[in-house]
XYZ file of C-alpha atoms in Angstrom:
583
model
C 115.795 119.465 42.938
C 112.330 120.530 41.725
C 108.899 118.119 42.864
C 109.428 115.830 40.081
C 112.975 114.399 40.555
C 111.982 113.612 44.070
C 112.223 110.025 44.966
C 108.550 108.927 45.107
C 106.983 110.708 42.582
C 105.621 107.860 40.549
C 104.138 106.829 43.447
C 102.258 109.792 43.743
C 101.320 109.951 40.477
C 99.856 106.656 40.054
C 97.424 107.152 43.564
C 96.426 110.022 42.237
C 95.716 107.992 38.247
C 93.487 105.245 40.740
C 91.735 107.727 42.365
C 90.809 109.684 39.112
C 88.959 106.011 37.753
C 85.035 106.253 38.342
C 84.063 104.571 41.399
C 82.693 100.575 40.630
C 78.991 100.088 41.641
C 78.737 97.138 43.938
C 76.860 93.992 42.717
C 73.595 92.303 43.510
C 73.980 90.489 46.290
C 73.175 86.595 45.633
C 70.076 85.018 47.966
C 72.849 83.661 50.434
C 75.075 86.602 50.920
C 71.463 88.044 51.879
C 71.443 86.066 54.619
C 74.486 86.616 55.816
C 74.400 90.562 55.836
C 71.485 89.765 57.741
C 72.610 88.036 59.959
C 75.703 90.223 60.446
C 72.794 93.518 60.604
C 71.105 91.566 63.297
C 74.274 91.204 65.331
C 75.057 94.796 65.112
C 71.898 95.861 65.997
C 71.931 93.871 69.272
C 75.267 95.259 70.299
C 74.048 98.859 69.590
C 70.536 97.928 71.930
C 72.547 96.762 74.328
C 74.501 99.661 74.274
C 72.083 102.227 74.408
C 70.167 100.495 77.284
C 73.583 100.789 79.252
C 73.607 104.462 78.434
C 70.086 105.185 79.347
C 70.563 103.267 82.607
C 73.716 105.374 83.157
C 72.061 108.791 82.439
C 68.983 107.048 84.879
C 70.902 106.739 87.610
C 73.276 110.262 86.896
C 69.955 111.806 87.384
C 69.501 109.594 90.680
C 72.464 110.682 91.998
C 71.891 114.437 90.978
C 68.496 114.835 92.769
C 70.075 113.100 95.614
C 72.829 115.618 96.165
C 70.396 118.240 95.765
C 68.045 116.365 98.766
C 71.229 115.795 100.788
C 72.468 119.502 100.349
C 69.478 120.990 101.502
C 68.250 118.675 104.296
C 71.634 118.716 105.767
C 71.112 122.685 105.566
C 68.567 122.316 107.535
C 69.329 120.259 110.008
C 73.131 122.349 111.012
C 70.788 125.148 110.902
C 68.818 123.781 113.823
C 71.190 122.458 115.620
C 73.243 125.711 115.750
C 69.688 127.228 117.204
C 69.386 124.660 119.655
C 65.287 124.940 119.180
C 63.618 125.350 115.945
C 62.194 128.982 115.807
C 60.310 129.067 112.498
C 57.048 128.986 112.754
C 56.135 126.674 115.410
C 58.753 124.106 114.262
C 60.140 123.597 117.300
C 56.655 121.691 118.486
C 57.746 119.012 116.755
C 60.163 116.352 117.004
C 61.772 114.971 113.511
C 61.190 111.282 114.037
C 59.709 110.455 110.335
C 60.771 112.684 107.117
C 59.855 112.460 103.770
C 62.009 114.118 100.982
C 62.340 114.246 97.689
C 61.915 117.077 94.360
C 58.593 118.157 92.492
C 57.837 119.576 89.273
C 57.807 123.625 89.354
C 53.637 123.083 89.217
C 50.988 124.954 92.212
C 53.863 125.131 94.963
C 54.461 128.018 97.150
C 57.121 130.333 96.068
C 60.215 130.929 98.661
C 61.688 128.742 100.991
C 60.023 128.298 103.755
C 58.186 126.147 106.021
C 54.781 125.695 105.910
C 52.090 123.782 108.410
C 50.324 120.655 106.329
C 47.010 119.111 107.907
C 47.101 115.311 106.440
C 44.075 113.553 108.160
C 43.689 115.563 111.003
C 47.620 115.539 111.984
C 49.897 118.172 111.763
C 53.190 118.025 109.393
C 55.918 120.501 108.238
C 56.837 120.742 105.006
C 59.635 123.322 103.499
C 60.183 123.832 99.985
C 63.719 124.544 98.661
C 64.075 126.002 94.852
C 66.862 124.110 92.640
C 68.729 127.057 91.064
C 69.718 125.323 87.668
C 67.135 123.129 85.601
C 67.502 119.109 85.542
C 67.754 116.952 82.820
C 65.174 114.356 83.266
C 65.659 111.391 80.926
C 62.386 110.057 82.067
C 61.016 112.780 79.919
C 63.773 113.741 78.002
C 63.340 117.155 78.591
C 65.378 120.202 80.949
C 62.511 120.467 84.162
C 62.934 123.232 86.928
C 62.156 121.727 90.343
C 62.007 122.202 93.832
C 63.255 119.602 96.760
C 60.544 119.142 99.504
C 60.891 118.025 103.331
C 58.297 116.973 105.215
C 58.570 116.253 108.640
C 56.282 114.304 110.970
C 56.050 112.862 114.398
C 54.537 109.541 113.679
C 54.689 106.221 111.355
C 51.121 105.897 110.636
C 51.240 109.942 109.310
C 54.525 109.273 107.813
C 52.945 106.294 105.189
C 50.147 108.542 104.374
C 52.405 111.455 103.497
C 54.503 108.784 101.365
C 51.203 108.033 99.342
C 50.318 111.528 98.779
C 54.253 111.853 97.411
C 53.803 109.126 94.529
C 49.788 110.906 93.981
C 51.945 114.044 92.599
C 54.656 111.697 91.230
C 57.646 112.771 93.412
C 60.552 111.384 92.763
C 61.440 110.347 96.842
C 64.980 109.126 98.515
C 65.773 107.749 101.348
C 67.908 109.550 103.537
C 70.887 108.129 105.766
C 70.001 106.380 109.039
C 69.374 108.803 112.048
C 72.182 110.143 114.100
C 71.767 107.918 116.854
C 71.506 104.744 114.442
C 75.043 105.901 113.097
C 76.682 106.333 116.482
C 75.578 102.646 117.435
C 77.065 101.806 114.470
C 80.407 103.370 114.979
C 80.488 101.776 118.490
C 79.842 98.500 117.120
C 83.015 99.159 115.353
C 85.017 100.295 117.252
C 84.269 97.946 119.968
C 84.967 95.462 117.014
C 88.221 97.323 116.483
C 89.287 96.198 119.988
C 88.614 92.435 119.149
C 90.002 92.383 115.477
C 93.825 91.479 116.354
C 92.451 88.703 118.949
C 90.203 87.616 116.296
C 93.260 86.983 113.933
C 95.430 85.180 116.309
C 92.285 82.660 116.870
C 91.797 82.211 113.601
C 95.271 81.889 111.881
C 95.523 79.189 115.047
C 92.358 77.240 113.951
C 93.537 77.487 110.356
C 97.001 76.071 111.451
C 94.678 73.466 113.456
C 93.070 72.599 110.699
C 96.273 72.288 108.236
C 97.776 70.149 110.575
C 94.858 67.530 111.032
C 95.071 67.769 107.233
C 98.371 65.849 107.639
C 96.893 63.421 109.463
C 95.505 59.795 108.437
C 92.142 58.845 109.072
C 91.977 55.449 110.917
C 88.678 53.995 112.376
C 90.205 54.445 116.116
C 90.901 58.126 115.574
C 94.099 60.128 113.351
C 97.331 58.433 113.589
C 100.144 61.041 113.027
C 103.800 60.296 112.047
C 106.512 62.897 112.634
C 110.268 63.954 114.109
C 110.680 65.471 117.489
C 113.779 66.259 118.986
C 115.689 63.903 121.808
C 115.432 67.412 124.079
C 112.047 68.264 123.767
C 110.716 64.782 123.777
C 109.470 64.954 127.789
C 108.023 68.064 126.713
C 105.838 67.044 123.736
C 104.479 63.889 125.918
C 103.917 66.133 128.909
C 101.465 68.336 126.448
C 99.984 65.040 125.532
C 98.931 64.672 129.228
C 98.211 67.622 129.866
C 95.295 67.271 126.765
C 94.684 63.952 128.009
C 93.547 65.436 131.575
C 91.424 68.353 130.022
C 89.622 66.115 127.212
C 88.698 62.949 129.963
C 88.383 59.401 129.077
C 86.647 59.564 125.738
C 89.681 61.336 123.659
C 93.048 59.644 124.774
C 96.319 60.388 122.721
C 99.232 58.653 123.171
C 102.962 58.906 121.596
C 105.336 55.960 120.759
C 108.707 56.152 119.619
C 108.673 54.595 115.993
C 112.151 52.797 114.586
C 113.115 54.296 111.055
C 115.824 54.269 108.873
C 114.963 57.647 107.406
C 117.232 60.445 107.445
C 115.851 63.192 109.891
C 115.561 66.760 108.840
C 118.052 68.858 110.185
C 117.184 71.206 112.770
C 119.470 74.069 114.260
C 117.624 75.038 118.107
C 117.875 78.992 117.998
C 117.347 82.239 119.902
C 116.703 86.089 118.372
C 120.643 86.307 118.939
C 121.527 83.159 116.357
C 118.459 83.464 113.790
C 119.978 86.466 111.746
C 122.713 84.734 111.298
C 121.147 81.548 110.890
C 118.996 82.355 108.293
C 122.034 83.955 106.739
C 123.569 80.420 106.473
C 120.410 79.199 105.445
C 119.876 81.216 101.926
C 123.244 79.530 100.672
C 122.306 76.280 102.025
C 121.088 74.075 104.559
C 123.042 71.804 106.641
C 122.286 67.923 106.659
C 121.168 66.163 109.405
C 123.911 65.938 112.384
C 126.543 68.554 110.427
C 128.019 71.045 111.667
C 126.650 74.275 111.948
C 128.259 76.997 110.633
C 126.172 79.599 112.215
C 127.500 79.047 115.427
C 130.088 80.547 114.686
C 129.728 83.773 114.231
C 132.239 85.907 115.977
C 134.517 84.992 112.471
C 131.988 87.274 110.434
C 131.762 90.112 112.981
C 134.896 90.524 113.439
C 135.495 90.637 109.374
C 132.869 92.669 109.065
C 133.851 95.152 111.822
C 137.013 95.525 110.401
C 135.861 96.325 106.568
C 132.791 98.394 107.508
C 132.424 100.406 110.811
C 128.793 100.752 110.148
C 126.609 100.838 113.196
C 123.170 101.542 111.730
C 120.165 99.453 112.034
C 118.695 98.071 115.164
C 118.162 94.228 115.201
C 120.104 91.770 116.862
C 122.454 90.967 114.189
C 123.331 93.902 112.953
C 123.326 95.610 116.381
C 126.461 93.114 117.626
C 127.838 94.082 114.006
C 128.177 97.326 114.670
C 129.251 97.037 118.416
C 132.029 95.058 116.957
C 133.176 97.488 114.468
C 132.942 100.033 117.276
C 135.365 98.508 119.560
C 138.368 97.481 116.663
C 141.499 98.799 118.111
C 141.206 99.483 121.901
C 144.965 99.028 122.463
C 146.910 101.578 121.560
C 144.584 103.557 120.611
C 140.860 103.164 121.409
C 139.351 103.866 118.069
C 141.440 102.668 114.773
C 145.041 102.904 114.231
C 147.456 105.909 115.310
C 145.958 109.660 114.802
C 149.386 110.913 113.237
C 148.622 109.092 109.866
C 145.611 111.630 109.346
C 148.446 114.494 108.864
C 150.693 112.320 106.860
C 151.515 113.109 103.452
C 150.953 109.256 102.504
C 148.271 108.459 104.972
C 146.019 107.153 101.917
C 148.497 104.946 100.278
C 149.317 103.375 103.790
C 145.926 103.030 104.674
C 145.044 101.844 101.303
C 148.136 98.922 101.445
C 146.976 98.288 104.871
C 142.954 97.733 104.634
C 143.811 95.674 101.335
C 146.296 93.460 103.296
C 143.739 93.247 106.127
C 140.661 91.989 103.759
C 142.915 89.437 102.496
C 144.567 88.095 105.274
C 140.959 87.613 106.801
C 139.413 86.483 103.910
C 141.711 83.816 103.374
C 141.877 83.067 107.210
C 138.148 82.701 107.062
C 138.170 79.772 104.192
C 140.729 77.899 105.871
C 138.514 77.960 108.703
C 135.325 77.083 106.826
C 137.364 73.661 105.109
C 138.560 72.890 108.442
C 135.255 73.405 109.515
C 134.250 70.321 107.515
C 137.089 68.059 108.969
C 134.674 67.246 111.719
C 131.561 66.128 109.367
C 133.903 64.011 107.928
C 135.160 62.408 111.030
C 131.167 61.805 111.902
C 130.477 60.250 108.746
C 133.951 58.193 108.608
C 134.247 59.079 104.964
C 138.000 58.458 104.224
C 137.391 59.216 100.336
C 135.777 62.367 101.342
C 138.549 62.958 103.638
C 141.179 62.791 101.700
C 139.670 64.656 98.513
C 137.463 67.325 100.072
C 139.857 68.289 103.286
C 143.356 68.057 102.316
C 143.517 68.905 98.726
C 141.313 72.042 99.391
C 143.790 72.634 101.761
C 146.566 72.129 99.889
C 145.176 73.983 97.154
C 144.352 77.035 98.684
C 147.603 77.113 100.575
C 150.142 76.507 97.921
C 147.750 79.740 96.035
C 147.649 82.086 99.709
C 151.160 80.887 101.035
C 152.643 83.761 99.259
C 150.233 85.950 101.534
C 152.836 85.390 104.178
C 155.221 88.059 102.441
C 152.629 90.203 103.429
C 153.740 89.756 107.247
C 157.413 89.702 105.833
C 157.004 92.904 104.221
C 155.843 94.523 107.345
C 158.893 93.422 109.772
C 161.378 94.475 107.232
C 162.522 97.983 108.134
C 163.040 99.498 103.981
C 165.033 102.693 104.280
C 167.673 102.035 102.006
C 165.193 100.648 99.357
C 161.834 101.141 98.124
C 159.465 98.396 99.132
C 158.506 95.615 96.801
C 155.047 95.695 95.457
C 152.975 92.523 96.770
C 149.726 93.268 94.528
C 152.881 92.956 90.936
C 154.416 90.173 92.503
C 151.156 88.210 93.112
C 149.897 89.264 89.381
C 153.474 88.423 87.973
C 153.098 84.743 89.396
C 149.716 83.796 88.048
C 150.759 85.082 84.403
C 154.668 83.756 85.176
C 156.095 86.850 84.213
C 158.981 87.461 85.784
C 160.758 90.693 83.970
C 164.054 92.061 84.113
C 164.203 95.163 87.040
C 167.384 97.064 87.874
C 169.559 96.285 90.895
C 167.405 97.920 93.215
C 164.332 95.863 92.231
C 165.734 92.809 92.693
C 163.950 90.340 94.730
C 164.023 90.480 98.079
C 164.021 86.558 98.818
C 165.950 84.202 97.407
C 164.950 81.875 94.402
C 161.586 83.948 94.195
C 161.226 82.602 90.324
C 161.192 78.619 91.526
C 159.217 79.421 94.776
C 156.406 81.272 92.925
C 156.486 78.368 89.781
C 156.473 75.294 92.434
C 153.718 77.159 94.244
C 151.394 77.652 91.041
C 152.096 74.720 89.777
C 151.084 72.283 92.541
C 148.295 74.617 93.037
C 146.804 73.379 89.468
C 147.848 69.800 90.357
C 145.539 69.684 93.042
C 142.326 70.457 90.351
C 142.353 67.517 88.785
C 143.509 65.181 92.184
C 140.098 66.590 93.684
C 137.710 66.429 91.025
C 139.225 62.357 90.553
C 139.939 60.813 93.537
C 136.873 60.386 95.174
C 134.956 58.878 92.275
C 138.574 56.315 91.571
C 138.336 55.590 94.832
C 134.093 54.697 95.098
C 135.079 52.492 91.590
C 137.695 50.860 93.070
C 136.297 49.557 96.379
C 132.995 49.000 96.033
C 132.845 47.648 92.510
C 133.525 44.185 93.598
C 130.174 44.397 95.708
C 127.804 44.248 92.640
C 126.693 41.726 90.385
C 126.100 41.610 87.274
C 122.477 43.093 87.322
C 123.579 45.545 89.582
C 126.426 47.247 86.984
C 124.244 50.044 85.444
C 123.038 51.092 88.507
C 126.829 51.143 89.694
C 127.652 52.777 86.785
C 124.778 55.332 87.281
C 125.737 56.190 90.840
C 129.547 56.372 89.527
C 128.629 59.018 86.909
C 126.410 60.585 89.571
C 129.817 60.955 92.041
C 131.927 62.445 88.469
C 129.419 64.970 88.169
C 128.838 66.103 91.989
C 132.614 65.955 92.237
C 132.718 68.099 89.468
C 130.434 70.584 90.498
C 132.075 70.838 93.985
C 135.546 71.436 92.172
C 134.049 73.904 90.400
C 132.282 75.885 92.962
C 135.282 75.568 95.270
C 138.106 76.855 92.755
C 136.182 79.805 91.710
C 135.049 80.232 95.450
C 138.118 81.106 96.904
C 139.068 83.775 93.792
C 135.533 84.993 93.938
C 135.597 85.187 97.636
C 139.022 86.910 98.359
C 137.288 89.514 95.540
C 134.358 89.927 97.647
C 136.684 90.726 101.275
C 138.227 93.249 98.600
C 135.039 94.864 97.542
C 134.423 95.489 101.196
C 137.840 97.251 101.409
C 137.040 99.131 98.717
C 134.209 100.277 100.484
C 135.661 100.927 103.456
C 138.380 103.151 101.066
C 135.359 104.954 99.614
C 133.504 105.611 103.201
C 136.453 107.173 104.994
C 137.340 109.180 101.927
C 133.398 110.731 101.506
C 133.576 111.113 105.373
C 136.856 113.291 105.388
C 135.456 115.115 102.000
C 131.969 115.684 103.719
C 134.080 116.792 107.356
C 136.246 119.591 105.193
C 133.252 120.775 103.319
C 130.747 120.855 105.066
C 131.671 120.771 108.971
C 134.768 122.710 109.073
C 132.965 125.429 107.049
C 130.483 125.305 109.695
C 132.598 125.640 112.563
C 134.934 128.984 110.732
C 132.227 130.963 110.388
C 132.990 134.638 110.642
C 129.764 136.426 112.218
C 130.512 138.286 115.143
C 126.682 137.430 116.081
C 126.903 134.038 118.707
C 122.962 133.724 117.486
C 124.383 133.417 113.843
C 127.667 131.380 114.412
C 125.206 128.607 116.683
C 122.360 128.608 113.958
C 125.518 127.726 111.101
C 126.967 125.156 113.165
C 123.378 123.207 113.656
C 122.746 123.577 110.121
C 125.958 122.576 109.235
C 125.810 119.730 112.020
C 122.691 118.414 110.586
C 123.924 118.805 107.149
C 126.751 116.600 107.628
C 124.914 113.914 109.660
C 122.138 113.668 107.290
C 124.628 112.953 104.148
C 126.964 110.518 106.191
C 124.026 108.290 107.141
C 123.043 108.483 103.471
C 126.563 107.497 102.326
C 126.332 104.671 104.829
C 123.235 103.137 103.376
């Protein structure tokens, strides 16, 4: 294919046919496009003034901070010089104590070569002055032009001298700068801070407590006796709040009297769980999924249920708080009888020892995880009893029951499995059964496959099927039975709003049937993650042990030295990448 039978040729050629055409000379502007293009030059040209007054005051003050450097460099020279001598030494210097100095840099123009320090008479007082040469030449903008100069020092004992010298400075226009404050002036300073340092953390507890203070008179209302203040206080710590109130009474005196009165309410209080460090982890736990109403149960105080699951799945003693310290105490002490650390040592030189431990940690999570819901729905049993909701009691207790034990009843072949001696016979897969009854597949296997209970087809379909028969009992029999017996309490005018709160009840009851049916898959998949887990820690652990400890310990050097540096290495090795497989 040759350049013209490429694809955009006539594109090509055509640019290049525009571009040949003589260039169009613009027209006369008309009177009012004048203006504009004035008006649009005008604009411009104050943007570009403003901009080069920005750059001149930046090349200004980069020449500020250049001579600066220069005066700094050479005047802190100076001064390490001196104080490395103790005394000054050069010519009669050290007569002379540097209370007042004046620096700055001159023009190259009738000043003494070399750097040194010369003896000034100003109005019949004595000054030093030293001269030191700038090696490369400045760029002065104020000029606009590349100027060799020299930075001067002068040094004198007195204020009265020093303003003279400063008027001689701007009679040869010298550009002068301040230097920093004097060492002693610093040093105060830095003790000022430092002593305020010592006060800054006492200075933030006062103030976060006055702004607290302050945001809780905010809550307050205004009245013309004083701030009246409405809140909740617990029955336990009521003799202690009006024992504070005395106590402020005594200090304050006559004048500023506070008083608290129990006020009658039919307002729901806000719940409130009393705590110590040992109870908040877990408490706040609780809390991210939900908080509980006022005068339920709470969940939290139980807690020995989730360290003892979680002991079992993890074995991970790691970080040091409260909760997860008892966590990992727990998981330390699974198993003290009959063996004091987890189950019997001859499974680790088994040629099955994964698949048994594998069966048996699965088994485990389950059995716990669905031990652990039953718990939490009896759990609610006694909210209900408090409340004396019967409709709640029937739909939310027993058919959750009901529902999750017609699903996990099967869980108990799980126990049968393991008092059934199988020598004669392989053992029947639980995981295939359990998967067989949710699809209700129930295939053909040879004699020695049958199953090992009798009428295991009807059991499993009876099981799964008032399992599903308990969905649709929940999610309607608590808003049947709120139709049904309070319907007759409303008029006429007061339908919608029964309707309303009727649809209200559907949907909750919905939601709730919902959450709770996909809860207990979703949880029994979580108690499985952490056996997977668990499955994937011991297996890294042995990997890491083979590889990387054992090789440690079979080292061949003849040299002690050697063999005790390979183990430490090794040691550290292996510790390092088990805490890292832990996290």
């Amino acid at each position: 294919m040759n350049a013209y039978q490429r694809k955009y040729v006539d594109e090509v050629r055509h640019i290049g046919e525009v571009q040949l055409k003589p260039d169009v000379e613009p027209l006369i502007p008309r009177y009012r496009e004048i203006i504009e293009m004035e008006n649009r030059i005008d604009v411009i040209d104050t943007k570009l003034r403003h901009i080069n007054n920005y750059l001149d005051s930046l090349r200004l003050k980069e020449l500020e901070l250049i001579e600066r450097s220069k005066i700094l460099d050479k005047t802190t020279e100076l001064l390490e010089t001196t104080r490395r001598q103790r005394s000054y030494s050069v010519n009669g210097l050290d007569d002379y104590r540097l209370e007042r100095m004046a620096q700055g840099q001159l023009k190259n123009r009738n000043i003494p070569e070399g750097n040194k320090i010369y003896t000034a008479t100003v109005c019949g007082q004595n000054a030093l002055v030293q001269f030191y040469d700038v090696e490369t030449p400045i760029n002065d903008v104020r000029v606009n032009e590349y100027i060799q100069k020299k930075v001067f020092l002068i040094m004198c004992p007195g204020q009265q001298l020093f303003i003279k010298i400063k008027k001689i400075c701007d009679a040869f226009h010298a550009v002068q700068y301040p230097l920093p404050e004097e060492t002693h002036s610093q040093k105060h300073k830095t003790l000022s801070a430092v002593a305020a340092a010592e006060n800054f953390q006492t200075w933030v507890i006062q103030f976060t407590k006055l702004r607290g203070i302050f945001a809780t008179m905010n809550l307050y209302q205004k009245t013309e006796k004083g701030f009246l203040v409405e809140g909740w206080c617990s029955n336990n710590d009521y003799s202690l709040l009006t024992g504070i109130i005395d106590q402020i009474n005594k200090k304050v005196g006559v004048q500023g009297q506070a008083c608290v009165e129990k006020v009658p309410t039919n307002s729901t209080p806000p719940t409130y769980f009393r705590s110590n460090k040992f109870i908040k982890g877990f408490q706040n736990i609780v809390d991210s999924y939900g908080v509980a109403t006022y005068r339920e149960i709470n969940p939290a105080r139980t807690p020995s249920s989730r360290i003892n699951v979680f002991g079992t799945s993890f074995k991970l003693p790691n970080h040091l708080n409260h909760t997860n310290v008892d966590l990992s105490i727990d998981s330390l002490h699974k198993g003290t009888k009959p063996y004091p650390f987890g189950v019997d040592p001859a499974w680790q030189l088994s040629e099955n020892k994964i698949l048994f431990l594998n069966s048996f940690k699965m088994k485990l999570s389950v059995i716990l995880g669905v031990s652990q819901m039953f718990f939490g729905v009896i759990l609610s049993l006694f909210n209900h009893i408090h409340r004396k909701t019967s409709s709640a009691f029937c739909s939310n207790l027993f058919l959750k029951l009901f529902f999750a034990l017609f699903i996990w009843l099967f869980n108990c072949t799980c126990f049968a499995k393991w008092l059934i001696v199988w020598d004669d016979k392989p053992a029947p897969s639980i995981l295939i059964d359990f998967i067989n009854m949710f699809l209700m597949k129930y295939p053909d296997k040879p004699a020695y496959l049958a199953p090992w209970f009798d009428h295991k087809q009807l059991i499993q379909t009876i099981l799964l099927i008032l399992a599903l028969m308990q969905v649709p009992i929940m999610l309607l029999v608590k808003p049947v039975i709120k139709v049904v017996f309070h319907s007759k309490n409303h008029d006429s005018i007061g339908n919608e709003d029964h309707s309303e709160s009727t649809g209200d009840v559907f949907i909750h009851q919905a939601i709730h049937t919902i959450e709770y049916c996909l809860g207990s898959i979703s949880h029994t998949a979580s108690y499985l993650r952490l056996w997977a887990l668990s499955l994937a820690h011991s297996q890294l652990s042995e990997v890491l042990w083979s590889m990387v400890m054992r090789a440690g310990f079979a080292s061949s050097s003849s040299n002690d030295l050697v063999r005790i540096a390979t183990t430490y290495l090794a040691f550290g090795f292996w510790a390092i990448l088990t805490v890292a497989i832990l996290m």
